[in-house]
Amino acid sequence: MSAPLELKNVTLSYAGQTVVNDISFELNTGQIACLLGPSGSGKTSIQRMIAGFVRPDQGQILIDGDTVASDSCHLPPEQRRVGMVFQDYALFPHLSVRDNIAFGLQGQSVERAKERVHQMLSLCRLDDYPERYPHQLSGGQQQRVALARALAPKPALLLLDEPFSGTDADLRQQLCGEVRDWLKLEGTSAILVTHDQVEAFAMADVIGLIGDHQLQQWSPPNVLYEAPATRFAALFIGRGQLISAKPNAAGELSCALGKVPTRSLDIHSATETYSVLIRPENLIITDQSPYQCTVSHRSYQGGHFLLRVTLPSGEPVEMLTRDPMAYQVGDVISMSLSDQPLMVYPA
């Protein structure tokens, strides 16, 4: 069975400037993927090439095993069986909810179209609004109509372009869960583009991290967080700092908090310098530690306090505490590393 989407060595440039550099990945059937990255990283350009709005300079794009873009082929958007949910929803203002959803079903029999519209109204919780017009709906309801319209023709692939960017935090969280459930119920393969890590981790089965116009990592959210493959991924995903480390006399890696627990590390020279990723959960407060660290910043994060702490080396790290009275700026605390293996990168 062919993959719903495959990119092979895709490259794109504008005015001599490379915006997508040799990117390859494959989306499995029924999988929800997210292209995550900062503004200007190239993630939207990748989506536009998949949709057919832009032709890649090099490489190949396949949808359901069929080549839709290559050096010798460029299938137009309307022939790709790709659904699209735009950032601004792009609903037809003169059409009712029912007619917006039915728009992509032209060519089907009246009965089949009516049945599919009814299914989409029910799935996307729009049963009470079929005759309303877009201006009579809330932002969340408009989002549901846009998704229902895109899903109605049963596309081979659904693309979502920052679909929650115009909603507040509470509604965004609700919609992320709902949209994921609907896509899974329909068995629809989808690609979400966002710069928001919370959205990506809430929605995606797999995340493609885009940075410096390249695919930094393609992996499930937990792997991306726990084992970032590059320095870019380590610094972009979640909270964490890179601190320096060097091999000690015993051939072990040592940093400002002592021996570094690592998965596996091939140390070539005692003079080499490495960077170790330290996340808040990697730090332990203990009176048994000889390493004295100073609290330099304290902020309430809702349910816990975030402390920025300066290590004996002068390097900053962050940690979390639920004790509202325990530590203030200027306090000195004893800290050590947990036993959890840490990610190490060549400096």
XYZ file of C-alpha atoms in Angstrom:
347
model
C 0.000 0.000 0.000
C 1.389 3.384 -1.028
C 2.126 6.092 1.510
C -0.350 9.015 1.439
C 2.605 11.401 1.079
C 6.294 11.105 0.300
C 8.881 13.822 -0.293
C 12.214 12.869 -1.848
C 15.101 15.356 -1.771
C 12.855 18.371 -2.294
C 14.550 21.752 -2.725
C 13.060 25.200 -3.349
C 14.651 28.608 -3.894
C 13.301 32.139 -4.289
C 15.447 34.710 -6.091
C 18.530 32.590 -5.541
C 17.816 32.105 -1.818
C 17.261 28.520 -0.686
C 14.115 28.255 1.459
C 13.765 24.443 1.484
C 16.969 22.421 1.342
C 16.942 18.724 0.312
C 14.017 17.587 2.474
C 12.776 13.988 2.523
C 10.081 12.326 4.668
C 7.198 9.869 4.420
C 3.739 10.088 5.998
C 2.020 6.820 6.900
C -1.650 6.024 6.299
C -3.927 7.677 8.861
C -1.009 9.516 10.434
C -1.178 13.126 11.586
C 2.106 14.962 11.119
C 3.153 18.458 12.049
C 5.728 20.659 10.373
C 7.023 22.686 13.308
C 9.548 25.484 13.217
C 10.189 29.196 13.648
C 8.921 31.805 11.206
C 10.898 31.781 7.980
C 12.169 28.227 8.430
C 10.488 26.941 5.253
C 7.592 24.913 6.682
C 4.872 26.872 4.844
C 6.806 26.589 1.574
C 6.869 22.801 2.031
C 3.097 22.766 2.494
C 2.558 24.961 -0.575
C 4.633 22.565 -2.685
C 2.586 19.601 -1.420
C -0.643 21.439 -2.265
C 0.619 22.291 -5.748
C 0.719 26.080 -5.350
C 4.507 26.110 -5.812
C 6.711 23.859 -7.951
C 9.922 22.560 -6.345
C 13.243 23.258 -8.045
C 14.433 19.711 -7.394
C 13.130 16.471 -5.937
C 9.916 14.516 -6.113
C 6.545 14.626 -4.317
C 4.258 11.585 -4.345
C 0.643 11.395 -3.115
C -0.851 7.908 -2.765
C 2.088 6.576 -4.765
C 1.500 8.912 -7.733
C 4.105 11.521 -8.630
C 2.530 14.978 -8.470
C 5.739 17.016 -8.678
C 9.163 16.276 -10.166
C 11.588 17.643 -12.752
C 9.187 16.547 -15.501
C 5.786 16.729 -13.789
C 3.690 19.291 -11.925
C 0.076 18.331 -11.255
C -2.210 21.325 -10.527
C -3.793 21.596 -7.051
C -7.288 20.562 -8.171
C -5.979 17.204 -9.449
C -4.085 16.179 -6.292
C -6.981 15.060 -4.030
C -5.582 17.280 -1.300
C -7.869 19.121 1.129
C -6.819 22.440 2.624
C -7.848 24.311 5.768
C -6.523 27.860 5.577
C -5.478 30.110 8.425
C -8.394 32.496 7.748
C -10.821 29.571 7.041
C -11.674 30.995 3.550
C -15.390 30.221 3.894
C -17.802 31.444 1.248
C -19.694 34.298 2.971
C -22.752 34.033 0.709
C -23.223 30.299 1.386
C -24.794 28.670 4.421
C -22.915 26.166 6.571
C -24.639 23.335 4.700
C -23.731 24.754 1.289
C -20.149 25.526 2.302
C -19.673 21.884 3.280
C -21.377 20.668 0.086
C -19.218 22.853 -2.168
C -16.533 20.209 -2.644
C -19.075 17.482 -3.415
C -20.068 18.761 -6.835
C -20.254 15.876 -9.277
C -21.697 13.457 -6.737
C -25.349 12.440 -6.773
C -27.705 14.642 -4.774
C -28.456 11.844 -2.324
C -24.793 10.961 -1.723
C -23.906 14.625 -1.268
C -26.750 15.148 1.224
C -25.695 12.069 3.183
C -22.065 13.203 3.337
C -23.024 16.724 4.420
C -25.175 15.223 7.173
C -22.225 13.102 8.309
C -19.940 16.143 8.423
C -22.502 18.255 10.307
C -22.751 15.507 12.912
C -19.014 14.774 13.107
C -18.002 18.418 13.505
C -20.843 19.244 15.915
C -22.612 21.623 13.546
C -26.092 20.004 13.616
C -27.654 23.147 15.092
C -26.197 25.541 12.498
C -26.761 24.162 8.951
C -28.619 27.244 7.682
C -26.447 29.880 9.323
C -23.941 31.978 7.400
C -20.258 32.401 8.335
C -20.756 35.888 9.813
C -23.325 34.402 12.233
C -20.799 31.949 13.672
C -18.061 32.183 16.289
C -14.428 31.643 15.349
C -14.506 28.102 16.671
C -17.657 27.300 14.700
C -16.136 28.737 11.517
C -13.102 26.546 12.091
C -15.367 23.497 12.316
C -17.113 24.437 9.058
C -13.758 24.848 7.293
C -12.643 21.439 8.487
C -15.972 19.797 7.565
C -15.778 21.290 4.062
C -12.206 20.022 3.605
C -13.032 16.502 4.885
C -16.287 16.088 2.968
C -14.722 14.934 -0.366
C -12.585 12.368 1.535
C -9.222 13.745 0.389
C -6.143 11.531 0.164
C -4.388 14.101 2.323
C -5.480 17.083 4.416
C -3.273 20.162 4.894
C -3.875 22.561 7.791
C -2.118 25.937 7.685
C -1.813 27.303 11.256
C -5.584 26.735 11.665
C -5.732 27.719 15.347
C -3.644 30.898 15.242
C -6.668 33.195 15.445
C -8.170 31.567 18.550
C -7.551 32.132 22.257
C -5.602 29.621 24.333
C -8.602 27.776 25.813
C -10.396 27.410 22.462
C -7.130 26.390 20.773
C -6.649 23.569 23.271
C -10.240 22.388 22.770
C -10.023 22.526 18.975
C -6.711 20.642 18.898
C -8.322 17.712 20.680
C -11.492 17.819 18.598
C -9.733 18.077 15.239
C -7.393 15.211 16.108
C -10.395 13.044 17.082
C -12.242 13.877 13.862
C -9.239 13.107 11.672
C -8.763 9.767 13.423
C -12.450 8.878 13.049
C -12.256 9.649 9.324
C -8.894 7.875 8.959
C -7.552 10.959 7.193
C -3.813 11.499 6.803
C -2.934 15.096 7.577
C -0.118 17.629 7.740
C -0.390 20.545 10.184
C 1.888 23.579 9.884
C 2.526 25.579 13.049
C 5.167 27.436 15.059
C 3.366 26.523 18.302
C 4.900 23.563 20.153
C 1.787 23.030 22.291
C -0.326 22.565 19.145
C 2.233 20.257 17.595
C 2.526 18.008 20.645
C -1.253 17.924 21.151
C -2.093 17.061 17.540
C 0.702 15.107 15.940
C 1.665 11.439 15.745
C 4.959 12.565 14.247
C 6.662 15.967 14.124
C 8.940 17.249 11.393
C 11.119 19.939 12.944
C 12.193 22.478 10.327
C 15.142 24.759 11.069
C 17.618 26.602 8.867
C 15.519 25.465 5.875
C 16.294 21.806 6.601
C 14.494 18.886 8.219
C 16.220 18.670 11.601
C 14.255 15.658 12.831
C 11.229 13.526 11.891
C 10.012 11.579 14.916
C 7.172 11.086 17.440
C 6.733 13.989 19.894
C 8.169 12.107 22.875
C 11.320 11.158 20.944
C 11.744 14.734 19.733
C 11.592 15.956 23.331
C 13.618 13.208 25.002
C 16.233 12.670 22.295
C 16.583 15.756 20.070
C 18.895 14.779 17.215
C 20.583 18.168 16.706
C 21.645 21.178 18.733
C 18.886 23.172 16.995
C 16.272 20.635 18.119
C 17.665 20.580 21.651
C 17.343 24.349 22.031
C 14.049 24.783 20.157
C 11.978 22.044 21.805
C 10.789 22.564 25.376
C 12.840 24.178 28.126
C 16.508 23.355 28.256
C 20.021 24.751 28.213
C 23.263 23.442 26.798
C 26.173 23.468 29.254
C 29.766 22.508 28.549
C 31.352 19.186 29.508
C 34.744 17.501 29.087
C 36.102 13.993 29.595
C 37.687 13.495 33.013
C 40.707 11.358 33.897
C 38.546 8.231 34.040
C 37.269 8.803 30.507
C 33.832 9.874 31.784
C 32.127 13.063 30.776
C 32.079 15.714 33.503
C 30.286 19.071 33.760
C 29.696 21.751 36.405
C 27.413 19.336 38.285
C 29.750 16.343 38.189
C 29.616 13.168 36.130
C 27.216 13.268 33.194
C 24.956 10.190 32.752
C 24.915 9.502 29.010
C 23.321 6.927 26.723
C 26.521 6.154 24.823
C 29.406 8.377 23.910
C 32.499 7.763 21.824
C 35.162 10.027 23.343
C 38.053 10.480 20.950
C 40.201 12.879 22.938
C 40.510 14.183 26.481
C 40.719 17.704 25.070
C 37.361 17.528 23.292
C 34.524 19.729 24.514
C 30.886 18.667 24.470
C 27.525 20.294 25.143
C 25.035 18.600 27.469
C 21.283 19.274 27.316
C 19.898 20.049 30.779
C 16.105 20.200 31.201
C 14.357 21.193 34.474
C 13.460 17.571 35.243
C 17.166 16.593 35.053
C 18.022 18.605 38.198
C 17.712 17.493 41.826
C 17.968 19.604 44.983
C 19.910 17.662 47.613
C 21.969 18.485 50.685
C 24.316 15.667 49.656
C 25.621 17.594 46.667
C 28.864 19.632 46.871
C 27.759 21.850 43.969
C 26.500 25.225 45.212
C 24.265 27.141 42.823
C 22.657 30.578 43.101
C 19.054 31.478 42.245
C 19.129 34.392 39.774
C 15.471 34.569 38.716
C 12.119 33.341 40.015
C 8.717 33.398 38.293
C 5.330 31.832 38.986
C 4.161 29.549 36.170
C 0.818 28.383 37.566
C 1.103 25.399 39.898
C 4.860 25.741 40.202
C 7.713 28.233 40.226
C 10.380 28.396 37.546
C 13.839 29.113 38.949
C 16.801 30.204 36.876
C 19.930 29.017 38.646
C 23.577 29.887 38.057
C 25.955 26.925 38.246
C 29.457 27.128 39.802
C 30.758 27.479 36.217
C 28.616 30.583 35.694
C 26.326 28.778 33.261
C 22.537 29.213 33.692
C 20.019 26.363 33.953
C 16.324 26.227 34.834
C 14.439 24.087 37.337
C 10.899 23.804 38.729
C 9.627 23.791 42.311
C 6.145 23.721 43.849
C 7.290 25.210 47.162
C 6.266 28.912 47.167
C 8.494 29.789 50.125
C 11.586 27.685 49.531
C 13.782 29.787 47.278
C 14.219 33.473 46.544
C 16.578 35.339 44.235
C 20.050 35.226 45.766
C 19.521 31.982 47.678
C 22.247 29.342 47.393
C 21.099 25.759 46.888
C 22.876 22.420 46.481
C 22.042 20.605 43.254
C 22.992 17.492 41.329
C 21.997 15.705 38.151
C 19.380 12.971 38.132
C 20.327 9.478 36.928
C 18.391 9.963 33.679
C 20.732 9.744 30.652
C 21.338 13.116 29.030
C 21.747 14.099 25.407
C 25.294 15.124 24.472
C 26.414 17.041 21.362
C 29.848 17.881 20.007
C 30.611 21.495 20.843
